[in-house]
Amino acid sequence: EISCSLVGSEMCIRDRCCMNFRLTKGNFLKTGAYIEGDSAIFTFAAEKEDECSIVLLDKSGNTACVIDIPAEYSTGSLYSVRLHGFCGNEYAYYFRINGKRCIDPYATRIFGREKWNDKTRSDNDYEIACGIDSSDFDWKYDSFPEITRDRMKLYKLHVRGFSMDVSGDKKHKGTFEAVSDRINYIKKLGFTSILLMPVYEFEEMTIPVKHDIPEYAKPKYSLKDEQSVHTDKQNDKVNFWGYTSGNYFAVKASYASDASDASNELRRLVERLHKNGMECIVEMYFPDRTDHNLILDALRYWVMSFHVDGFKLLGNRLPITAIVQDALLSRTKILYDGFDMSVVPQNRTYENLYIDKEEYQFAARMMLNHINCNMYELLNQQKKQGENVGFINYISSNNGFTLSDLFMYNDRHNEANGEKNADGPSWNFSNNYGCEGPSRKRFIREIRKLKWKDAMLLLFLAQGVPMIMAGDEICNSQDGNNNAYCQDNPTGWVNWSNEQSRRENIRFLTRLIKFRDEHPVISCPKPFKFSDYKAVGYPDLSYHCKNAWIGECDATKLCVGVMYCGDYNEVNKDYVYVAYNFYSSREKLALPKLKKGMKWYKVCDSTLKEPFYDTPVLCENQQYADVSPQSVYILIGR
């Protein structure tokens, strides 16, 4: 028997039936809403004393039914009910607790944000509702690549920013499908893993902020694209990056070419990556006071439902101990800024923990740009590796200058952000080499090209996991904006029109990554011991200056040779000698004497237009390397 009464335009149900629904107790062990057989189970947090309802909306967004939930359906601080006869595709929902509209934090689908930055939405909260993602996806024989840290190379991207400036079908721009179309490109570069900036549902709309843009800082692109329009008086601030609280169980619908199938579009992206032997790692940002149980549940959900290979976790006071000890996540890569090693499991055969901090970029930038540089610190960063944790290295990321801008701008130029250029890092260890911004002067352009190559060599010859930001391989610029968090326009997008003109850069990076792969002694998965522990006549790692085997003890020194002994690797027995010279003059570095029958060969010189030689060139002088200023050489002994 159904007993209904109308309250305004809403139907309020106070017994255990609603329309064709019959209510029984649900499942308190699984939070959120999900379909089970011909029923839907709703479990949400609320106190026994609270007045709780489930509000169902029809396909037009109108209230179809309001179901009051009696206190008898509560246990602890949870309510759980089963709605028999519920069709998941027929209704959206939200909870009403003590008269307040509440979005389910465990909702697997969000209605109302299908269109990116939709200005037709009059009220952000009121027009948002929850849904149940009951879509099917056949993973078939999908398996996790589980790439070891000595082979791992990260390519970080923003789904929308990565593909908004590509040519081709406009329908796919800014979507997971567009990223899928570029998998082969990323793989050919040599990267094994992609890192996606937040792809869970978040609110990108913000309040417009009025500001005046100085003439020199006005956008240099055309205003004809409606998605790129700026005015001098007003900038509609967009939460472009997504580092905010979000709906952590729902895929961002506006990142899909078909918003109604966003979850499966992401799954297809992950599946294609796995078929190519590549990984998908996603960033998750959790503000302070985010429920720890929700965090753990969200991570498990993304592993089970989307087959992601790892997470970069952002936020303070995260339940990191519970995360690293969670058995389900033990083969999921966790990138975080630090771990308590006393609670890290020591007996796992698969090492899944990675420390992700900015410390590498500072040592590298300071040396590259001659700003308070310290050779000790740089060499420590180059050999950084842990027994039970790996390290992520990068010189540029989304936060800060692009790699190209690092050598084009002394100062940040964030006026277009509407914060009077007060946002973003104020000290970047950057150098414009004589001209702020682009220059027509050949010598300035040449030194910038050299610095870009030196930076890539530093990064990919370091022991830890290298990471670049999408577009750095083609010298993408943000016009000096080092905090493009709100720049949903060509400033924040990768400028793929540079791709053809930067083929030289792409060839160099591809060859560099190949060299790293071919010489795994560089990326040894365990810390170097600086000793001859295999009794082969040479230590695993050694430093050399004007005299072989003598690393001069001076932190201010800007020139050093680093030798990796190939006998400590079973795959390739080549010895690798990297000569770093950051002085402004030519320097000689001593070459250690090799075993009988072995010779030194030069394979790379960063001062050349095409740095890598087609075939190794025998060094005329087997005792010294005469290294050009501001350059990096690679030699091999075989």
XYZ file of C-alpha atoms in Angstrom:
638
model
C 0.000 0.000 0.000
C 1.335 3.425 -0.971
C 0.615 6.498 1.090
C 1.714 9.751 -0.530
C 1.260 13.424 0.191
C 2.301 16.444 -1.873
C 4.635 19.042 -0.416
C 4.855 21.862 -2.932
C 5.840 20.136 -6.178
C 7.459 17.255 -4.324
C 5.997 13.916 -3.379
C 6.884 13.053 0.194
C 6.810 9.360 1.107
C 6.690 8.525 4.769
C 6.159 4.757 4.729
C 8.329 2.107 3.100
C 7.042 2.359 -0.448
C 7.308 4.981 -3.170
C 5.545 4.574 -6.500
C 6.904 1.148 -7.546
C 9.613 1.140 -4.901
C 9.708 -0.951 -1.762
C 12.205 -0.078 0.949
C 14.238 -2.511 2.996
C 17.559 -2.234 4.794
C 20.603 -1.827 2.575
C 24.288 -2.628 2.993
C 26.178 -0.600 5.591
C 29.536 -1.969 4.442
C 29.511 -0.201 1.079
C 29.010 3.559 0.981
C 27.382 5.314 -1.973
C 24.679 4.280 -4.424
C 24.835 1.266 -6.695
C 22.618 -1.159 -8.543
C 22.213 -4.708 -7.315
C 19.795 -6.850 -9.278
C 16.492 -4.995 -9.587
C 17.339 -2.720 -6.664
C 19.402 0.309 -5.817
C 21.179 0.569 -2.504
C 21.827 4.010 -1.021
C 24.250 4.340 1.887
C 25.254 7.742 3.205
C 26.597 9.445 6.314
C 24.149 11.077 8.714
C 23.302 10.930 12.393
C 20.361 8.955 13.705
C 18.744 12.180 14.908
C 18.919 13.827 11.461
C 15.946 14.157 9.149
C 17.013 12.361 5.982
C 15.454 11.968 2.542
C 16.425 10.724 -0.899
C 15.204 13.058 -3.629
C 14.775 11.425 -7.028
C 14.778 13.528 -10.200
C 13.417 12.561 -13.586
C 15.287 12.939 -16.884
C 14.153 16.555 -17.145
C 15.612 17.383 -13.773
C 12.233 17.741 -12.094
C 11.523 16.203 -8.715
C 9.871 12.847 -9.228
C 9.809 11.559 -5.695
C 11.034 12.340 -2.182
C 11.629 9.370 0.093
C 11.906 10.067 3.794
C 14.256 7.612 5.505
C 13.236 6.620 9.049
C 15.894 6.361 11.773
C 15.416 2.598 11.882
C 17.538 2.451 8.698
C 20.575 3.883 10.511
C 23.515 2.204 12.183
C 26.328 4.232 13.698
C 26.529 7.384 11.593
C 25.257 5.711 8.419
C 21.883 5.294 6.774
C 21.392 2.494 4.273
C 18.273 1.582 2.307
C 17.470 -0.697 -0.592
C 14.974 0.579 -3.182
C 13.404 -2.407 -4.882
C 12.323 -1.822 -8.483
C 14.765 1.022 -9.118
C 15.981 1.669 -12.672
C 19.438 3.255 -12.576
C 19.106 5.061 -15.900
C 15.747 6.604 -15.074
C 16.582 8.840 -12.122
C 19.146 11.240 -10.780
C 19.234 11.885 -7.045
C 20.545 13.874 -4.142
C 20.187 13.598 -0.381
C 18.321 16.047 1.807
C 19.621 16.143 5.364
C 17.898 18.470 7.823
C 16.447 20.379 4.900
C 19.823 20.894 3.177
C 20.534 19.610 -0.328
C 23.568 17.284 -0.191
C 25.464 15.778 -3.107
C 26.546 12.189 -2.488
C 30.358 12.270 -2.063
C 30.406 8.667 -3.328
C 28.330 9.386 -6.450
C 29.749 7.565 -9.479
C 28.211 10.035 -11.887
C 27.488 13.771 -11.722
C 24.767 15.474 -13.765
C 24.991 19.169 -14.587
C 28.647 19.503 -15.603
C 28.455 17.731 -18.951
C 29.556 20.914 -20.719
C 32.847 22.496 -19.704
C 32.471 25.886 -17.982
C 28.802 26.079 -18.906
C 27.754 29.697 -18.321
C 24.073 28.779 -18.695
C 24.137 27.225 -15.243
C 22.590 29.827 -12.982
C 23.623 28.237 -9.698
C 26.496 25.792 -9.446
C 25.096 23.742 -6.582
C 21.412 23.738 -7.406
C 21.806 22.324 -10.895
C 24.187 19.542 -9.866
C 22.751 16.099 -9.135
C 24.050 12.580 -8.639
C 23.734 9.498 -10.786
C 24.661 5.837 -10.673
C 27.228 4.689 -13.220
C 25.931 1.257 -14.144
C 27.743 1.093 -17.492
C 29.298 -2.184 -18.529
C 32.850 -2.510 -19.808
C 34.515 -5.709 -20.924
C 38.166 -5.531 -19.871
C 38.721 -8.844 -21.640
C 42.323 -9.826 -20.995
C 43.531 -6.458 -19.717
C 46.541 -6.624 -17.415
C 48.560 -4.055 -15.489
C 51.992 -3.451 -17.099
C 53.711 -3.007 -13.688
C 56.692 -1.164 -15.141
C 59.653 -1.251 -12.801
C 61.122 2.023 -11.605
C 64.387 1.603 -13.532
C 62.412 1.514 -16.814
C 59.722 4.038 -15.933
C 59.523 7.415 -17.719
C 56.630 9.789 -17.012
C 54.768 12.095 -19.400
C 52.434 14.438 -17.511
C 49.475 16.058 -19.206
C 46.217 17.917 -18.700
C 43.500 16.182 -20.720
C 41.919 19.388 -21.964
C 45.086 21.462 -22.325
C 46.894 18.627 -24.089
C 44.462 18.392 -26.965
C 42.581 21.679 -27.394
C 45.103 23.022 -29.881
C 45.327 19.937 -32.113
C 44.075 19.898 -35.676
C 41.325 17.545 -36.757
C 37.874 16.688 -35.474
C 36.752 19.426 -33.067
C 34.434 16.971 -31.322
C 37.407 15.169 -29.793
C 39.346 18.227 -28.676
C 39.914 18.363 -24.954
C 38.824 14.755 -24.411
C 40.108 11.352 -23.376
C 39.606 10.270 -26.977
C 42.062 12.937 -28.154
C 44.641 11.668 -25.666
C 44.074 8.126 -26.963
C 44.814 9.352 -30.466
C 48.262 10.504 -29.286
C 49.296 7.342 -27.451
C 51.481 6.225 -30.339
C 53.233 9.615 -30.357
C 53.992 9.422 -26.610
C 55.139 5.828 -26.914
C 57.464 6.601 -29.827
C 59.119 9.294 -27.739
C 59.972 6.501 -25.313
C 57.674 7.200 -22.371
C 56.204 4.289 -20.462
C 53.623 6.046 -18.315
C 51.282 9.010 -18.529
C 50.331 11.093 -15.513
C 46.922 12.736 -15.806
C 46.119 15.895 -13.912
C 42.746 15.557 -12.095
C 40.106 13.743 -14.159
C 37.558 13.223 -11.394
C 34.540 15.534 -11.367
C 35.344 18.997 -10.015
C 33.754 22.415 -10.289
C 35.608 24.484 -12.878
C 33.305 27.513 -12.778
C 34.366 30.482 -10.667
C 33.251 34.071 -10.172
C 34.477 36.567 -12.787
C 37.244 38.860 -11.572
C 37.707 42.347 -13.030
C 41.240 43.397 -13.804
C 43.299 45.457 -16.211
C 45.903 43.738 -18.344
C 49.043 45.732 -19.233
C 49.633 46.098 -22.956
C 52.742 43.901 -22.946
C 50.894 41.086 -21.172
C 47.858 40.924 -23.437
C 47.354 37.570 -25.206
C 49.150 37.282 -28.523
C 46.626 34.859 -30.006
C 43.497 35.553 -32.049
C 40.256 36.289 -30.239
C 38.109 34.628 -32.854
C 37.889 31.361 -30.922
C 34.971 31.695 -28.521
C 36.761 29.518 -26.001
C 39.759 31.861 -26.005
C 38.019 35.229 -25.609
C 39.585 37.670 -23.150
C 38.739 41.304 -22.527
C 40.733 44.015 -20.837
C 38.042 44.521 -18.202
C 36.970 41.063 -17.241
C 38.343 37.564 -17.113
C 36.040 34.662 -16.295
C 38.296 32.734 -13.952
C 38.265 29.031 -14.643
C 39.531 26.318 -12.322
C 41.409 24.842 -15.273
C 43.716 22.462 -13.421
C 41.174 20.966 -11.011
C 43.168 21.019 -7.772
C 40.144 21.363 -5.543
C 37.747 19.126 -3.675
C 35.754 17.024 -6.070
C 33.442 14.099 -6.625
C 36.135 11.474 -6.394
C 34.136 8.515 -7.671
C 32.895 10.179 -10.869
C 34.805 10.788 -14.111
C 34.761 14.365 -15.394
C 32.030 14.262 -18.031
C 33.250 17.350 -19.905
C 36.528 15.529 -20.645
C 34.656 12.998 -22.767
C 33.604 13.318 -26.402
C 30.328 11.742 -25.240
C 29.524 13.044 -21.766
C 26.986 10.272 -21.186
C 29.746 7.681 -21.587
C 32.628 9.438 -19.826
C 33.568 6.534 -17.574
C 33.884 4.100 -20.457
C 35.817 6.611 -22.540
C 38.386 6.802 -19.754
C 38.408 3.018 -19.489
C 39.094 2.744 -23.217
C 42.029 5.133 -22.809
C 43.479 3.013 -20.008
C 42.867 -0.178 -21.973
C 44.703 1.223 -25.027
C 47.605 2.305 -22.867
C 47.856 -1.170 -21.378
C 47.735 -2.784 -24.820
C 50.725 -0.612 -25.684
C 52.534 -1.684 -22.537
C 52.017 1.723 -20.936
C 50.642 2.851 -17.600
C 48.036 5.395 -16.540
C 48.655 7.268 -13.291
C 46.188 9.886 -12.061
C 46.542 12.835 -9.723
C 44.184 13.043 -6.764
C 43.992 16.157 -4.623
C 42.362 15.877 -1.201
C 41.924 19.072 0.880
C 42.385 19.069 4.642
C 39.653 17.272 6.567
C 38.730 14.999 3.682
C 37.373 11.832 5.260
C 40.156 9.240 5.360
C 37.775 6.380 4.679
C 36.553 8.159 1.567
C 40.141 8.601 0.356
C 40.900 4.907 0.716
C 37.601 3.912 -0.861
C 38.214 6.264 -3.808
C 41.680 4.877 -4.512
C 40.431 1.306 -4.407
C 37.515 2.234 -6.665
C 39.754 3.750 -9.344
C 41.998 0.692 -9.327
C 39.121 -1.768 -9.580
C 36.786 0.186 -11.861
C 39.255 2.014 -14.123
C 42.361 -0.181 -13.857
C 44.606 2.812 -13.177
C 48.199 1.898 -12.397
C 48.929 4.489 -9.762
C 48.184 7.788 -8.052
C 50.022 10.993 -7.401
C 48.548 12.094 -4.077
C 48.299 15.770 -3.202
C 47.153 17.220 0.089
C 48.066 17.364 3.750
C 47.136 14.923 6.500
C 46.408 12.069 4.127
C 46.091 8.541 5.575
C 49.369 7.624 3.899
C 50.218 4.871 6.384
C 46.923 3.089 5.686
C 47.434 3.598 1.941
C 50.920 2.059 1.794
C 49.804 -0.854 3.983
C 46.614 -1.542 2.024
C 46.862 -4.994 0.429
C 44.672 -4.085 -2.546
C 46.943 -1.126 -3.370
C 50.224 -2.982 -2.850
C 50.861 -3.184 -6.618
C 49.533 0.300 -7.337
C 52.145 3.031 -7.696
C 51.861 5.706 -5.014
C 53.601 9.025 -5.691
C 53.751 11.234 -2.597
C 56.065 13.771 -0.993
C 57.283 11.419 1.735
C 56.729 8.154 3.572
C 57.325 6.996 7.117
C 59.731 4.176 6.334
C 59.092 2.575 9.728
C 55.609 1.569 8.574
C 56.421 0.751 4.932
C 56.187 -3.016 4.272
C 59.694 -4.366 3.700
C 58.947 -7.756 2.156
C 57.150 -6.790 -1.036
C 58.674 -8.007 -4.273
C 57.048 -5.184 -6.257
C 58.214 -1.727 -5.174
C 55.347 0.681 -5.639
C 56.285 3.772 -3.600
C 57.792 6.938 -5.111
C 58.814 10.178 -3.411
C 57.636 13.099 -5.515
C 59.080 16.472 -4.482
C 60.349 19.597 -6.217
C 63.901 19.237 -4.863
C 65.421 17.880 -8.095
C 64.275 20.827 -10.178
C 65.941 23.370 -7.899
C 69.398 21.757 -8.026
C 69.144 21.338 -11.803
C 67.824 24.852 -12.486
C 70.456 26.491 -10.299
C 73.273 24.698 -12.112
C 71.848 25.226 -15.589
C 71.330 28.947 -15.002
C 74.331 29.640 -12.737
C 72.265 30.794 -9.754
C 73.697 29.721 -6.376
C 74.593 26.400 -7.951
C 76.072 23.601 -5.895
C 77.774 20.633 -7.567
C 77.406 18.491 -4.427
C 73.658 18.949 -4.454
C 73.367 18.324 -8.180
C 75.351 15.084 -8.024
C 73.308 13.946 -5.033
C 70.152 14.526 -7.036
C 71.601 12.738 -10.075
C 72.243 9.583 -8.045
C 69.154 9.761 -5.836
C 67.623 6.334 -5.275
C 66.147 4.502 -2.286
C 66.229 0.903 -1.114
C 62.455 0.621 -0.816
C 61.250 3.803 -2.517
C 61.920 5.411 -5.865
C 62.156 9.107 -6.729
C 60.398 11.221 -9.364
C 62.634 13.834 -11.009
C 61.526 16.803 -13.077
C 62.831 20.239 -14.008
C 59.470 21.638 -15.049
C 55.866 20.719 -14.371
C 52.497 22.462 -14.462
C 53.458 24.473 -11.384
C 56.102 26.927 -12.590
C 57.727 27.826 -15.883
C 57.666 25.452 -18.817
C 61.106 24.122 -19.699
C 61.330 26.556 -22.601
C 60.238 29.555 -20.519
C 62.844 28.652 -17.900
C 65.457 29.982 -20.333
C 63.363 32.848 -21.753
C 62.106 34.742 -18.717
C 63.700 36.116 -15.577
C 60.357 37.051 -14.036
C 56.850 35.645 -13.946
C 54.244 37.289 -16.175
C 50.934 36.275 -14.629
C 48.995 39.524 -15.031
C 46.302 37.778 -17.095
C 45.459 35.653 -14.044
C 43.826 38.682 -12.454
C 45.897 38.684 -9.266
C 48.165 41.636 -10.060
C 51.042 39.275 -10.850
C 51.248 38.266 -7.188
C 50.426 34.590 -7.746
C 52.795 31.802 -8.727
C 56.407 31.262 -7.604
C 58.314 34.540 -7.454
C 61.733 32.901 -7.585
C 62.224 30.339 -10.333
C 66.014 30.097 -10.782
C 65.398 31.110 -14.383
C 67.475 33.171 -16.819
C 66.393 35.016 -19.951
C 69.972 35.183 -21.348
C 69.718 38.792 -22.424
C 66.115 39.321 -23.501
C 62.849 38.853 -21.632
C 60.732 36.617 -23.838
C 61.275 35.566 -27.462
C 64.283 37.035 -29.225
C 65.435 37.390 -32.817
C 69.074 37.498 -31.782
C 70.762 34.357 -32.952
C 73.220 34.006 -30.054
C 70.360 34.206 -27.536
C 68.320 31.619 -29.397
C 71.356 29.322 -29.628
C 72.180 29.453 -25.923
C 68.526 28.730 -25.114
C 68.566 25.696 -27.415
C 71.743 24.474 -25.731
C 70.268 24.966 -22.257
C 67.158 23.011 -23.247
C 69.320 20.093 -24.410
C 71.506 20.236 -21.305
C 68.373 20.162 -19.151
C 67.043 17.081 -20.898
C 70.421 15.365 -20.581
C 70.567 16.090 -16.870
C 67.065 14.757 -16.344
C 67.364 11.541 -18.346
C 70.858 10.727 -17.124
C 69.710 10.930 -13.496
C 69.063 7.693 -11.654
C 65.493 8.450 -10.578
C 62.336 8.353 -12.698
C 62.353 11.240 -15.217
C 59.170 13.219 -15.856
C 58.413 15.970 -18.350
C 55.331 18.117 -18.837
C 53.476 17.647 -22.120
C 54.790 20.130 -24.659
C 58.257 20.481 -23.151
C 59.535 18.231 -25.918
C 58.519 20.866 -28.487
C 59.565 23.878 -26.390
C 56.012 24.865 -25.518
C 55.779 28.351 -24.011
C 53.227 29.989 -21.727
C 54.549 33.497 -22.436
C 56.171 33.602 -19.008
C 53.043 32.622 -17.074
C 54.260 30.310 -14.317
C 50.860 29.655 -12.775
C 48.430 28.969 -15.626
C 45.846 27.403 -13.309
C 43.033 29.525 -14.798
C 44.259 29.846 -18.390
C 41.847 27.745 -20.435
C 43.164 29.250 -23.670
C 46.295 28.961 -25.819
C 48.408 30.117 -22.863
C 47.492 26.977 -20.921
C 47.206 24.665 -23.924
C 50.006 22.798 -25.633
C 50.809 24.614 -28.869
C 51.064 21.730 -31.321
C 51.727 24.074 -34.238
C 55.345 23.934 -33.026
C 55.535 20.176 -33.540
C 56.876 20.216 -37.099
C 59.365 23.020 -36.482
C 60.674 21.184 -33.425
C 61.356 17.820 -35.064
C 65.008 18.312 -34.157
C 64.079 18.459 -30.456
C 61.848 15.409 -30.753
C 64.584 13.389 -32.472
C 67.058 14.337 -29.762
C 64.719 13.445 -26.884
C 63.739 10.149 -28.531
C 67.399 9.219 -28.973
C 68.233 10.255 -25.409
C 65.470 8.082 -23.938
C 66.618 5.209 -26.145
C 70.164 5.631 -24.849
C 68.879 5.497 -21.263
C 66.955 2.320 -22.049
C 69.967 0.730 -23.748
C 72.217 1.502 -20.763
C 70.229 0.502 -17.671
C 73.295 0.915 -15.471
C 72.320 4.625 -15.385
C 68.901 3.938 -13.862
C 70.005 1.263 -11.387
C 66.975 0.442 -9.169
C 69.119 0.364 -6.010
C 71.422 3.022 -4.530
C 74.975 3.116 -5.834
C 77.609 1.969 -3.328
C 80.690 3.748 -4.757
C 82.653 0.569 -4.221
C 83.960 -2.397 -6.192
C 81.613 -4.823 -4.452
C 81.631 -7.204 -7.437
C 85.433 -7.273 -7.569
C 85.514 -6.230 -11.233
C 88.279 -3.665 -10.766
C 86.001 -0.598 -10.786
C 83.378 0.846 -8.436
C 79.799 0.981 -9.656
C 79.861 4.809 -9.740
C 82.825 7.171 -9.623
C 83.621 10.887 -10.093
C 86.541 12.360 -12.033
C 87.891 15.866 -12.549
C 91.287 16.973 -13.907
C 92.695 13.732 -12.598
C 91.042 10.350 -12.877
C 89.494 8.930 -9.699
C 89.801 12.269 -7.935
C 86.576 14.173 -7.505
C 87.757 17.561 -6.284
C 85.981 18.480 -3.050
C 84.561 21.855 -3.981
C 80.826 22.487 -4.066
C 81.345 25.520 -6.289
C 83.022 23.491 -9.010
C 81.056 23.494 -12.260
C 82.720 20.637 -14.099
C 82.823 16.907 -13.350
C 82.935 13.514 -15.038
C 80.675 10.718 -13.849
C 81.433 7.100 -14.766
C 78.975 4.203 -14.535
C 80.696 0.817 -14.641
C 78.963 -1.479 -17.123
C 80.088 -4.601 -15.272
C 77.363 -3.908 -12.732
C 74.663 -4.543 -15.307
C 73.814 -7.787 -17.042
C 72.051 -6.285 -20.075
C 74.718 -3.953 -21.490
C 78.355 -4.028 -20.406
C 79.194 -0.602 -21.859
C 80.831 1.788 -19.427
C 79.107 5.192 -19.506
C 81.009 8.427 -18.851
C 79.041 11.677 -18.633
C 81.030 14.912 -18.794
C 79.258 17.940 -17.323
C 80.830 21.341 -17.968
C 78.825 24.346 -16.818
C 81.752 26.741 -16.974
C 81.895 29.396 -19.673
C 85.221 28.020 -20.910
C 86.473 24.715 -22.301
C 87.549 22.241 -19.647
C 89.493 18.990 -19.646
C 88.216 16.027 -17.692
C 90.308 12.931 -17.096
C 89.115 9.621 -18.539
C 89.773 6.529 -16.388
C 91.905 3.859 -17.995
C 89.718 1.006 -19.216
C 90.327 -2.717 -19.249
C 92.625 -4.139 -21.892
C 91.054 -3.991 -25.337
C 88.436 -1.382 -24.399
C 88.321 2.146 -25.813
C 86.415 5.367 -25.155
C 83.913 6.475 -27.798
C 81.969 9.705 -27.991
C 78.232 9.294 -28.572
C 76.705 12.677 -27.678
C 77.689 16.348 -27.657
C 74.964 18.803 -26.613
C 76.579 21.660 -28.560
C 75.801 19.979 -31.882
C 72.590 20.569 -33.809
C 72.053 16.789 -33.800
C 73.779 15.863 -30.501
C 73.793 12.082 -30.929
C 76.214 10.593 -33.462
C 74.849 7.973 -35.833
C 77.675 5.670 -34.729
C 80.030 6.100 -31.768
C 83.197 8.057 -32.640
C 86.532 6.806 -31.296
C 88.100 9.422 -29.009
C 91.489 10.541 -30.307
C 92.642 11.195 -26.775
C 91.928 8.270 -24.459
C 93.126 10.160 -21.384
C 91.128 13.380 -21.456
C 87.793 14.696 -22.677
C 88.041 18.268 -23.953
C 84.554 19.558 -23.105
C 82.980 22.663 -24.658
C 81.580 25.354 -22.340
C 78.021 25.021 -21.055
C 77.675 21.506 -22.426
C 77.196 17.839 -21.657
C 79.064 14.996 -23.400
C 78.360 11.273 -23.260
C 81.120 8.722 -23.844
C 80.948 4.961 -23.732
C 83.710 2.486 -23.031
C 83.599 -0.810 -24.841
